[in-house]
Amino acid sequence: ASIAALLGAAAYAAVAGLALPTVRTVLMIAVVALVRVLRRRASTAHILALALLAVLLWDPLSVLVAGFWLSFAGVAWLVWCLPSDDRAIMRGFLSAQTVATVGLLPLTVSLFGQASLVGPFANLVAIPWWTFVVVPLCLVGTALEAIYPGAGVWAWQLAGWCFEFTWPGFVWLGQTTAALWWVPESDGLALIAALLGAFWLLLPRGTPGKSLAALLWLPLLWPDRELPAQGEAEVQVLDVGQGLAVLVRTHRHALLFDTGPAVRDGFDAGERVVLPALRALGVRRLDAIVLSHADADHAGGYVAVRTGLPVAFTAAPPDAALDVSTRCRAGQQWEWDGVRFRFLHPGAGFPYLRNQSSCVLRVETQHASALLPGDIDEIIERRLLRGKVSDLHADLVIVPHHGSADGSDANFIAATGARLALVSSGHGNRFGHPRAEVVQRWQAGGAEVLDTAQTGALMT
């Protein structure tokens, strides 16, 4: 039976293209089969440890995959909690679901920053239906098709019907407000406390203090987020590669300046980087999104971010082909929590010229200021210098146009007097950003230059 199970699992893995999860399953079954064939006495814990070793020997980098931790942790919880002689099928299934949900919740939250409130209920239907109906029909169809072409079509059609029969219900569950609960990022101590809480909750019935065990989950599920004080702001340059996305947070408000790049039918930094980062930081809504201009490296992630989070208002340059609620114009200003926001460019009547029309945003706190100039070039820098030069003075500046050679004029740098110049660029980008001469000019002006391509996300 062990050999048959191994052969069946190996065949399934081959059909699935030897995907890592299927290979991991085959290796675990192989360890069990080997122990049985050699007639060696081994506890379940020993078998699990041998399977773990086999997987690591096959692919040492599997420790970097979330599925590795969830698979072995899930099996370990089940082995420890569930009796081996329980013949009540339904009770065993419900117990397994409870153990998996409670035991894996801390890891799920830590790895993905989210927890599913409807997942356990969906699994009650999905797991037996797919395990005993959909997947077997698919395998039967594959086997028959290998024997005689066309013989397996009926099984595949029936499997497809069984899939379509239940799928709308799962889609409905996934669209409910309880489908996902996004949790801000916490530290390692919170994960350890939550794992101890899960261990306590899964102790045998009658163990005292189980209601108190849930308190150990609080640091993980509701982590303490230290927000800027009244009159102060926090600026974070997200690592979106060759693009820009800057989060500015005050005591009770959050503004996103640009949303990162996106490629049609490809990578979308708004979905893959910006949204996960905002959720990890505990941002549940954005009070504003400012798009400096319409280029894809700055506004590509806009749709994903706007869809993923509630947004109070959005702004972009006049005549930019972007669906926003307002247009940024020089002189517009507002105040949040004692922090003033003001647009310095473009002025009234200025045409849309892509980079040169970038919204330039100034942020002033009680003790410091920041300048976010988008992709302006030397021409616009000189135009700003002809205005009120004191408006350009800032402790922190996002280097214009990712450090391109067409900007960061020496006079502009001197006018800012910046102590910190932050560059958002992609590692090894084809434009050579930031240019060495631009970095040298900022350093000569007294600024420390940091680049996301070298440091990752930056927070000040």
Tab-separated table of C-alpha atoms in Angstrom:
chain	number	residue	atom	x	y	z
A	1	ALA	CA	0.000	0.000	0.000
A	2	SER	CA	2.847	2.386	0.815
A	3	ILE	CA	4.527	1.730	-2.530
A	4	ALA	CA	1.206	2.191	-4.339
A	5	ALA	CA	0.657	5.490	-2.546
A	6	LEU	CA	4.172	6.605	-3.494
A	7	LEU	CA	3.692	5.685	-7.148
A	8	GLY	CA	0.340	7.441	-7.240
A	9	ALA	CA	1.766	10.570	-5.644
A	10	ALA	CA	4.735	10.531	-8.027
A	11	ALA	CA	2.418	10.225	-11.016
A	12	TYR	CA	0.301	13.108	-9.767
A	13	ALA	CA	3.434	15.230	-9.230
A	14	ALA	CA	4.564	14.480	-12.780
A	15	VAL	CA	1.178	15.472	-14.196
A	16	ALA	CA	1.338	18.684	-12.139
A	17	GLY	CA	4.709	19.566	-13.662
A	18	LEU	CA	6.761	18.679	-10.563
A	19	ALA	CA	5.632	21.803	-8.772
A	20	LEU	CA	7.384	22.271	-5.440
A	21	PRO	CA	4.306	21.493	-3.257
A	22	THR	CA	3.744	18.191	-5.075
A	23	VAL	CA	7.437	17.259	-4.848
A	24	ARG	CA	7.318	18.028	-1.142
A	25	THR	CA	4.343	15.679	-0.765
A	26	VAL	CA	6.076	12.906	-2.723
A	27	LEU	CA	9.170	13.160	-0.532
A	28	MET	CA	7.080	12.957	2.634
A	29	ILE	CA	5.240	9.874	1.331
A	30	ALA	CA	8.562	8.368	0.219
A	31	VAL	CA	9.925	8.612	3.750
A	32	VAL	CA	6.855	6.838	5.134
A	33	ALA	CA	7.099	4.149	2.436
A	34	LEU	CA	10.803	3.630	3.120
A	35	VAL	CA	10.209	3.165	6.841
A	36	ARG	CA	7.422	0.661	6.126
A	37	VAL	CA	9.430	-1.311	3.545
A	38	LEU	CA	12.474	-1.545	5.805
A	39	ARG	CA	10.183	-2.568	8.670
A	40	ARG	CA	11.790	-0.038	10.957
A	41	ARG	CA	9.948	1.145	14.020
A	42	ALA	CA	9.650	4.910	13.992
A	43	SER	CA	7.335	7.347	15.670
A	44	THR	CA	5.301	9.797	13.650
A	45	ALA	CA	7.525	12.606	14.920
A	46	HIS	CA	10.622	10.789	13.628
A	47	ILE	CA	8.994	10.236	10.242
A	48	LEU	CA	8.056	13.909	10.045
A	49	ALA	CA	11.635	14.898	10.926
A	50	LEU	CA	13.017	12.582	8.215
A	51	ALA	CA	10.584	14.057	5.695
A	52	LEU	CA	11.734	17.531	6.690
A	53	LEU	CA	15.353	16.495	6.140
A	54	ALA	CA	14.521	14.961	2.751
A	55	VAL	CA	12.805	18.142	1.569
A	56	LEU	CA	15.735	20.292	2.705
A	57	LEU	CA	18.225	18.014	0.936
A	58	TRP	CA	16.142	18.179	-2.241
A	59	ASP	CA	15.712	21.951	-2.106
A	60	PRO	CA	17.486	23.877	0.690
A	61	LEU	CA	15.872	27.122	-0.481
A	62	SER	CA	12.411	25.755	0.263
A	63	VAL	CA	12.723	27.349	3.718
A	64	LEU	CA	12.109	30.650	1.933
A	65	VAL	CA	8.690	29.475	0.707
A	66	ALA	CA	5.625	30.007	2.878
A	67	GLY	CA	4.207	26.630	1.844
A	68	PHE	CA	7.156	24.851	3.452
A	69	TRP	CA	6.382	26.276	6.881
A	70	LEU	CA	2.631	25.879	6.562
A	71	SER	CA	2.908	22.256	5.386
A	72	PHE	CA	5.196	21.000	8.114
A	73	ALA	CA	3.658	23.138	10.845
A	74	GLY	CA	0.180	21.956	9.867
A	75	VAL	CA	1.182	18.291	9.909
A	76	ALA	CA	3.017	18.753	13.209
A	77	TRP	CA	-0.073	20.309	14.827
A	78	LEU	CA	-2.281	17.484	13.531
A	79	VAL	CA	0.110	14.779	14.705
A	80	TRP	CA	0.351	16.306	18.149
A	81	CYS	CA	-3.335	17.100	18.656
A	82	LEU	CA	-5.353	14.366	16.978
A	83	PRO	CA	-5.664	10.812	18.312
A	84	SER	CA	-4.602	8.064	15.917
A	85	ASP	CA	-7.450	5.719	16.890
A	86	ASP	CA	-10.418	8.056	16.343
A	87	ARG	CA	-12.751	6.207	13.963
A	88	ALA	CA	-15.433	8.895	13.836
A	89	ILE	CA	-14.813	10.310	10.361
A	90	MET	CA	-16.862	13.491	10.688
A	91	ARG	CA	-15.557	14.282	14.149
A	92	GLY	CA	-12.000	13.699	12.985
A	93	PHE	CA	-12.488	15.975	9.980
A	94	LEU	CA	-13.959	18.784	12.090
A	95	SER	CA	-11.206	18.373	14.666
A	96	ALA	CA	-8.554	18.545	11.962
A	97	GLN	CA	-10.070	21.749	10.595
A	98	THR	CA	-10.138	23.307	14.046
A	99	VAL	CA	-6.537	22.339	14.775
A	100	ALA	CA	-5.322	23.586	11.388
A	101	THR	CA	-7.176	26.890	11.745
A	102	VAL	CA	-5.997	27.629	15.278
A	103	GLY	CA	-2.483	26.265	14.843
A	104	LEU	CA	-1.701	27.941	11.534
A	105	LEU	CA	-3.364	31.303	12.170
A	106	PRO	CA	-0.240	32.874	13.737
A	107	LEU	CA	1.956	31.740	10.831
A	108	THR	CA	-0.613	32.828	8.243
A	109	VAL	CA	-0.856	36.308	9.723
A	110	SER	CA	2.911	36.611	10.048
A	111	LEU	CA	3.645	35.404	6.504
A	112	PHE	CA	0.811	37.066	4.593
A	113	GLY	CA	-0.383	39.886	6.842
A	114	GLN	CA	-3.942	38.637	6.618
A	115	ALA	CA	-6.388	36.152	8.052
A	116	SER	CA	-9.462	34.681	6.406
A	117	LEU	CA	-12.592	34.767	8.515
A	118	VAL	CA	-14.575	32.617	6.088
A	119	GLY	CA	-11.785	30.232	5.063
A	120	PRO	CA	-12.502	27.622	7.762
A	121	PHE	CA	-16.155	27.456	6.710
A	122	ALA	CA	-15.273	27.237	3.011
A	123	ASN	CA	-12.852	24.401	3.768
A	124	LEU	CA	-15.638	22.347	5.325
A	125	VAL	CA	-17.130	22.056	1.836
A	126	ALA	CA	-14.131	22.526	-0.440
A	127	ILE	CA	-11.760	19.956	1.044
A	128	PRO	CA	-14.034	16.873	0.908
A	129	TRP	CA	-15.619	17.943	-2.381
A	130	TRP	CA	-12.307	18.426	-4.154
A	131	THR	CA	-10.578	15.502	-2.435
A	132	PHE	CA	-13.225	12.878	-3.099
A	133	VAL	CA	-14.990	14.207	-6.207
A	134	VAL	CA	-13.213	16.778	-8.395
A	135	VAL	CA	-9.590	15.582	-8.204
A	136	PRO	CA	-10.408	11.840	-8.538
A	137	LEU	CA	-12.501	12.555	-11.633
A	138	CYS	CA	-9.614	14.518	-13.135
A	139	LEU	CA	-7.210	11.664	-12.428
A	140	VAL	CA	-9.612	9.089	-13.858
A	141	GLY	CA	-9.936	11.188	-16.992
A	142	THR	CA	-6.159	11.474	-17.314
A	143	ALA	CA	-5.679	7.717	-16.876
A	144	LEU	CA	-8.380	6.853	-19.438
A	145	GLU	CA	-7.015	9.387	-21.888
A	146	ALA	CA	-3.579	7.775	-21.633
A	147	ILE	CA	-5.122	4.389	-22.523
A	148	TYR	CA	-7.326	5.562	-25.370
A	149	PRO	CA	-7.632	9.112	-26.781
A	150	GLY	CA	-11.031	10.570	-25.991
A	151	ALA	CA	-11.920	8.003	-23.333
A	152	GLY	CA	-11.380	10.435	-20.476
A	153	VAL	CA	-13.443	13.319	-21.815
A	154	TRP	CA	-16.573	12.358	-19.876
A	155	ALA	CA	-14.657	12.329	-16.575
A	156	TRP	CA	-13.143	15.728	-17.274
A	157	GLN	CA	-16.524	17.143	-18.223
A	158	LEU	CA	-18.059	15.784	-15.035
A	159	ALA	CA	-15.172	17.206	-12.992
A	160	GLY	CA	-15.715	20.566	-14.683
A	161	TRP	CA	-19.404	20.473	-13.848
A	162	CYS	CA	-18.627	19.621	-10.208
A	163	PHE	CA	-16.185	22.516	-10.131
A	164	GLU	CA	-18.684	24.979	-11.588
A	165	PHE	CA	-21.386	23.744	-9.227
A	166	THR	CA	-19.543	24.933	-6.108
A	167	TRP	CA	-17.363	27.740	-7.454
A	168	PRO	CA	-19.988	30.551	-7.384
A	169	GLY	CA	-20.495	29.944	-3.676
A	170	PHE	CA	-16.773	30.257	-2.999
A	171	VAL	CA	-16.622	33.421	-5.106
A	172	TRP	CA	-19.483	34.896	-3.088
A	173	LEU	CA	-17.705	34.067	0.169
A	174	GLY	CA	-14.513	35.640	-1.161
A	175	GLN	CA	-16.316	38.886	-1.925
A	176	THR	CA	-17.871	39.310	1.505
A	177	THR	CA	-16.462	41.847	3.946
A	178	ALA	CA	-15.413	39.002	6.248
A	179	ALA	CA	-13.360	37.275	3.550
A	180	LEU	CA	-10.050	38.854	4.524
A	181	TRP	CA	-8.843	40.637	7.599
A	182	TRP	CA	-5.679	42.623	6.911
A	183	VAL	CA	-3.333	42.793	9.890
A	184	PRO	CA	-0.466	45.304	10.309
A	185	GLU	CA	3.040	43.897	10.517
A	186	SER	CA	4.281	42.941	13.978
A	187	ASP	CA	7.605	41.750	15.380
A	188	GLY	CA	8.944	38.262	16.051
A	189	LEU	CA	8.014	38.371	19.726
A	190	ALA	CA	4.350	38.794	18.779
A	191	LEU	CA	4.561	35.665	16.595
A	192	ILE	CA	6.147	33.663	19.426
A	193	ALA	CA	3.443	34.820	21.844
A	194	ALA	CA	0.705	33.868	19.360
A	195	LEU	CA	2.231	30.414	18.807
A	196	LEU	CA	2.299	29.891	22.571
A	197	GLY	CA	-1.336	30.964	22.659
A	198	ALA	CA	-2.217	28.437	19.951
A	199	PHE	CA	-0.337	25.721	21.841
A	200	TRP	CA	-2.254	26.575	24.999
A	201	LEU	CA	-5.622	26.580	23.222
A	202	LEU	CA	-4.919	23.175	21.675
A	203	LEU	CA	-3.979	21.512	24.950
A	204	PRO	CA	-6.324	18.698	26.049
A	205	ARG	CA	-9.855	19.528	27.097
A	206	GLY	CA	-10.046	20.659	30.695
A	207	THR	CA	-6.738	22.520	30.700
A	208	PRO	CA	-7.300	25.655	32.805
A	209	GLY	CA	-6.899	29.205	31.531
A	210	LYS	CA	-7.709	28.603	27.873
A	211	SER	CA	-9.741	31.798	27.670
A	212	LEU	CA	-6.642	33.697	28.763
A	213	ALA	CA	-4.566	32.039	26.030
A	214	ALA	CA	-6.336	34.140	23.417
A	215	LEU	CA	-4.772	37.224	25.014
A	216	LEU	CA	-1.400	36.037	23.726
A	217	TRP	CA	-2.698	36.620	20.196
A	218	LEU	CA	-3.378	40.315	20.765
A	219	PRO	CA	0.170	41.588	19.985
A	220	LEU	CA	0.026	39.788	16.616
A	221	LEU	CA	-3.547	40.589	15.617
A	222	TRP	CA	-3.642	44.151	16.992
A	223	PRO	CA	-0.030	45.367	17.017
A	224	ASP	CA	0.766	48.744	18.490
A	225	ARG	CA	1.517	51.238	15.703
A	226	GLU	CA	3.447	54.328	16.738
A	227	LEU	CA	2.133	57.208	14.638
A	228	PRO	CA	3.709	60.660	14.232
A	229	ALA	CA	2.870	63.162	16.948
A	230	GLN	CA	0.670	66.190	16.331
A	231	GLY	CA	2.509	68.566	14.015
A	232	GLU	CA	4.925	65.878	12.803
A	233	ALA	CA	5.015	63.663	9.710
A	234	GLU	CA	6.636	60.441	8.593
A	235	VAL	CA	7.925	60.019	5.028
A	236	GLN	CA	8.457	56.540	3.577
A	237	VAL	CA	9.813	55.865	0.106
A	238	LEU	CA	8.554	52.427	-0.902
A	239	ASP	CA	10.836	50.162	-2.901
A	240	VAL	CA	8.883	49.887	-6.156
A	241	GLY	CA	11.870	49.514	-8.461
A	242	GLN	CA	12.228	52.021	-11.291
A	243	GLY	CA	9.355	54.264	-10.267
A	244	LEU	CA	8.107	56.216	-7.296
A	245	ALA	CA	5.699	55.742	-4.412
A	246	VAL	CA	6.026	57.856	-1.271
A	247	LEU	CA	3.817	57.549	1.792
A	248	VAL	CA	3.435	60.647	3.972
A	249	ARG	CA	1.708	60.043	7.320
A	250	THR	CA	0.614	62.526	9.923
A	251	HIS	CA	-1.011	61.758	13.256
A	252	ARG	CA	-4.371	60.775	11.729
A	253	HIS	CA	-3.943	61.077	7.963
A	254	ALA	CA	-2.081	59.358	5.125
A	255	LEU	CA	-1.129	60.650	1.666
A	256	LEU	CA	0.379	58.577	-1.126
A	257	PHE	CA	2.517	60.469	-3.634
A	258	ASP	CA	2.610	58.331	-6.797
A	259	THR	CA	1.758	54.654	-6.923
A	260	GLY	CA	4.719	52.914	-8.519
A	261	PRO	CA	5.140	51.375	-11.982
A	262	ALA	CA	3.028	48.873	-13.852
A	263	VAL	CA	3.526	46.965	-17.074
A	264	ARG	CA	0.544	45.976	-19.181
A	265	ASP	CA	-0.232	42.290	-18.568
A	266	GLY	CA	2.734	42.145	-16.213
A	267	PHE	CA	4.134	43.476	-12.943
A	268	ASP	CA	1.959	45.997	-11.102
A	269	ALA	CA	3.770	47.632	-8.182
A	270	GLY	CA	0.481	48.995	-6.900
A	271	GLU	CA	-0.831	45.476	-6.378
A	272	ARG	CA	2.428	43.690	-5.535
A	273	VAL	CA	4.289	46.309	-3.461
A	274	VAL	CA	2.290	49.391	-2.521
A	275	LEU	CA	-0.903	47.757	-1.248
A	276	PRO	CA	0.919	45.085	0.809
A	277	ALA	CA	3.206	47.760	2.267
A	278	LEU	CA	0.302	50.026	3.200
A	279	ARG	CA	-1.540	47.154	4.853
A	280	ALA	CA	1.591	46.047	6.703
A	281	LEU	CA	1.950	49.600	7.994
A	282	GLY	CA	-1.630	49.604	9.218
A	283	VAL	CA	-2.963	52.068	6.626
A	284	ARG	CA	-6.643	51.191	6.201
A	285	ARG	CA	-7.576	54.231	4.089
A	286	LEU	CA	-5.816	56.970	2.178
A	287	ASP	CA	-6.861	60.553	2.651
A	288	ALA	CA	-5.218	61.484	-0.646
A	289	ILE	CA	-3.387	60.087	-3.639
A	290	VAL	CA	-1.297	62.614	-5.553
A	291	LEU	CA	-0.076	61.467	-8.964
A	292	SER	CA	2.851	63.638	-10.000
A	293	HIS	CA	2.131	62.910	-13.679
A	294	ALA	CA	0.678	60.193	-15.894
A	295	ASP	CA	3.809	58.210	-16.796
A	296	ALA	CA	3.498	54.495	-16.037
A	297	ASP	CA	6.418	54.446	-13.589
A	298	HIS	CA	4.554	56.913	-11.367
A	299	ALA	CA	0.864	56.242	-11.995
A	300	GLY	CA	0.939	52.607	-13.126
A	301	GLY	CA	-0.232	51.234	-9.789
A	302	TYR	CA	-2.999	53.807	-9.372
A	303	VAL	CA	-5.951	51.590	-10.297
A	304	ALA	CA	-4.813	48.757	-8.023
A	305	VAL	CA	-4.299	51.057	-5.035
A	306	ARG	CA	-7.554	52.934	-5.559
A	307	THR	CA	-9.414	49.639	-5.855
A	308	GLY	CA	-7.734	48.085	-2.836
A	309	LEU	CA	-8.203	50.907	-0.333
A	310	PRO	CA	-10.747	53.663	0.292
A	311	VAL	CA	-9.396	57.003	-0.955
A	312	ALA	CA	-10.843	60.388	0.038
A	313	PHE	CA	-9.516	62.452	-2.874
A	314	THR	CA	-7.067	62.125	-5.758
A	315	ALA	CA	-5.036	64.752	-7.601
A	316	ALA	CA	-2.952	64.970	-10.778
A	317	PRO	CA	-1.639	67.727	-13.097
A	318	PRO	CA	-4.169	69.579	-15.262
A	319	ASP	CA	-4.896	67.829	-18.560
A	320	ALA	CA	-3.132	64.613	-17.509
A	321	ALA	CA	-5.105	61.607	-18.759
A	322	LEU	CA	-5.891	60.349	-15.270
A	323	ASP	CA	-9.223	59.791	-13.544
A	324	VAL	CA	-8.828	61.970	-10.455
A	325	SER	CA	-11.119	64.124	-8.346
A	326	THR	CA	-9.048	67.318	-8.529
A	327	ARG	CA	-6.046	68.881	-10.256
A	328	CYS	CA	-2.927	70.117	-8.510
A	329	ARG	CA	-2.123	73.799	-9.019
A	330	ALA	CA	0.550	75.962	-7.483
A	331	GLY	CA	-0.752	77.680	-4.358
A	332	GLN	CA	-3.245	74.988	-3.335
A	333	GLN	CA	-2.709	74.041	0.287
A	334	TRP	CA	-4.313	72.248	3.211
A	335	GLU	CA	-3.421	71.211	6.729
A	336	TRP	CA	-3.681	67.871	8.519
A	337	ASP	CA	-2.851	67.436	12.198
A	338	GLY	CA	-0.672	70.547	12.272
A	339	VAL	CA	1.216	69.587	9.077
A	340	ARG	CA	0.837	71.830	6.019
A	341	PHE	CA	0.769	70.503	2.446
A	342	ARG	CA	1.259	72.885	-0.477
A	343	PHE	CA	1.628	72.513	-4.251
A	344	LEU	CA	4.417	74.593	-5.822
A	345	HIS	CA	3.915	73.504	-9.439
A	346	PRO	CA	2.350	73.516	-12.038
A	347	GLY	CA	1.102	77.084	-12.140
A	348	ALA	CA	-2.151	78.310	-13.641
A	349	GLY	CA	-2.283	77.849	-17.403
A	350	PHE	CA	0.788	75.630	-17.533
A	351	PRO	CA	0.291	73.013	-20.305
A	352	TYR	CA	0.647	69.300	-19.699
A	353	LEU	CA	4.187	68.352	-20.720
A	354	ARG	CA	4.533	65.040	-18.860
A	355	ASN	CA	7.642	65.253	-16.661
A	356	GLN	CA	7.777	69.046	-16.712
A	357	SER	CA	4.181	69.220	-15.500
A	358	SER	CA	4.822	67.086	-12.417
A	359	CYS	CA	2.995	68.095	-9.267
A	360	VAL	CA	5.586	69.466	-6.845
A	361	LEU	CA	4.431	68.997	-3.262
A	362	ARG	CA	5.898	70.665	-0.190
A	363	VAL	CA	5.253	69.195	3.269
A	364	GLU	CA	5.921	71.364	6.329
A	365	THR	CA	5.912	70.057	9.886
A	366	GLN	CA	6.594	71.994	13.070
A	367	HIS	CA	10.299	71.159	12.939
A	368	ALA	CA	11.179	70.114	9.380
A	369	SER	CA	10.033	70.068	5.761
A	370	ALA	CA	10.113	67.790	2.730
A	371	LEU	CA	9.978	68.417	-1.015
A	372	LEU	CA	8.468	65.917	-3.463
A	373	PRO	CA	9.172	67.192	-7.009
A	374	GLY	CA	8.183	64.227	-9.178
A	375	ASP	CA	10.088	64.128	-12.477
A	376	ILE	CA	10.748	67.835	-13.034
A	377	ASP	CA	13.884	68.751	-14.965
A	378	GLU	CA	16.357	71.633	-14.861
A	379	ILE	CA	13.990	73.938	-16.772
A	380	ILE	CA	11.270	73.627	-14.130
A	381	GLU	CA	13.839	73.854	-11.330
A	382	ARG	CA	14.952	77.228	-12.691
A	383	ARG	CA	11.330	78.281	-13.035
A	384	LEU	CA	10.783	77.489	-9.353
A	385	LEU	CA	13.951	79.411	-8.460
A	386	ARG	CA	12.421	82.517	-10.036
A	387	GLY	CA	9.600	82.274	-7.516
A	388	LYS	CA	9.788	82.311	-3.732
A	389	VAL	CA	13.094	80.550	-3.120
A	390	SER	CA	12.317	79.913	0.555
A	391	ASP	CA	9.538	77.550	-0.558
A	392	LEU	CA	12.215	75.211	-1.913
A	393	HIS	CA	14.110	74.930	1.360
A	394	ALA	CA	13.618	71.419	2.720
A	395	ASP	CA	15.379	69.074	5.088
A	396	LEU	CA	14.420	66.113	2.909
A	397	VAL	CA	14.126	66.041	-0.880
A	398	ILE	CA	13.061	63.245	-3.182
A	399	VAL	CA	15.683	63.609	-5.925
A	400	PRO	CA	13.879	64.722	-9.123
A	401	HIS	CA	13.430	62.176	-11.919
A	402	HIS	CA	15.177	59.344	-10.049
A	403	GLY	CA	18.521	61.150	-10.285
A	404	SER	CA	18.437	61.731	-14.040
A	405	ALA	CA	21.095	63.969	-15.603
A	406	ASP	CA	18.412	66.382	-16.853
A	407	GLY	CA	17.673	67.631	-13.331
A	408	SER	CA	19.175	68.431	-9.935
A	409	ASP	CA	20.768	71.712	-10.998
A	410	ALA	CA	23.410	72.967	-8.552
A	411	ASN	CA	21.441	76.155	-7.846
A	412	PHE	CA	18.297	74.139	-7.129
A	413	ILE	CA	20.227	71.881	-4.765
A	414	ALA	CA	21.663	74.901	-2.977
A	415	ALA	CA	18.200	76.429	-2.631
A	416	THR	CA	16.843	73.315	-0.950
A	417	GLY	CA	19.668	73.093	1.577
A	418	ALA	CA	18.648	69.461	2.007
A	419	ARG	CA	20.302	67.258	4.597
A	420	LEU	CA	18.831	64.098	3.078
A	421	ALA	CA	18.297	63.343	-0.628
A	422	LEU	CA	16.364	60.156	-1.379
A	423	VAL	CA	16.435	58.413	-4.755
A	424	SER	CA	13.823	55.916	-5.923
A	425	SER	CA	15.331	53.751	-8.654
A	426	GLY	CA	15.455	50.164	-9.831
A	427	HIS	CA	18.541	48.019	-9.354
A	428	GLY	CA	20.572	47.917	-12.576
A	429	ASN	CA	18.019	50.075	-14.420
A	430	ARG	CA	18.730	50.764	-18.089
A	431	PHE	CA	18.729	54.539	-17.568
A	432	GLY	CA	21.713	54.537	-15.242
A	433	HIS	CA	19.739	56.298	-12.493
A	434	PRO	CA	20.915	57.904	-10.347
A	435	ARG	CA	23.676	59.469	-12.414
A	436	ALA	CA	27.027	59.669	-10.639
A	437	GLU	CA	27.359	63.394	-11.307
A	438	VAL	CA	23.909	64.022	-9.827
A	439	VAL	CA	24.784	62.103	-6.666
A	440	GLN	CA	28.023	64.087	-6.412
A	441	ARG	CA	26.170	67.396	-6.755
A	442	TRP	CA	23.776	66.514	-3.927
A	443	GLN	CA	26.656	65.363	-1.759
A	444	ALA	CA	28.592	68.537	-2.549
A	445	GLY	CA	25.522	70.464	-1.434
A	446	GLY	CA	25.739	68.794	1.979
A	447	ALA	CA	23.085	66.105	1.559
A	448	GLU	CA	23.350	62.443	2.397
A	449	VAL	CA	22.149	60.482	-0.646
A	450	LEU	CA	20.271	57.209	-0.186
A	451	ASP	CA	18.972	55.050	-3.040
A	452	THR	CA	16.190	52.459	-2.741
A	453	ALA	CA	18.049	50.277	-5.258
A	454	GLN	CA	20.767	49.866	-2.631
A	455	THR	CA	18.885	50.176	0.650
A	456	GLY	CA	15.331	49.056	-0.078
A	457	ALA	CA	12.452	51.099	1.313
A	458	LEU	CA	13.439	54.270	3.148
A	459	MET	CA	11.707	55.770	6.177
A	460	THR	CA	12.362	59.098	7.855
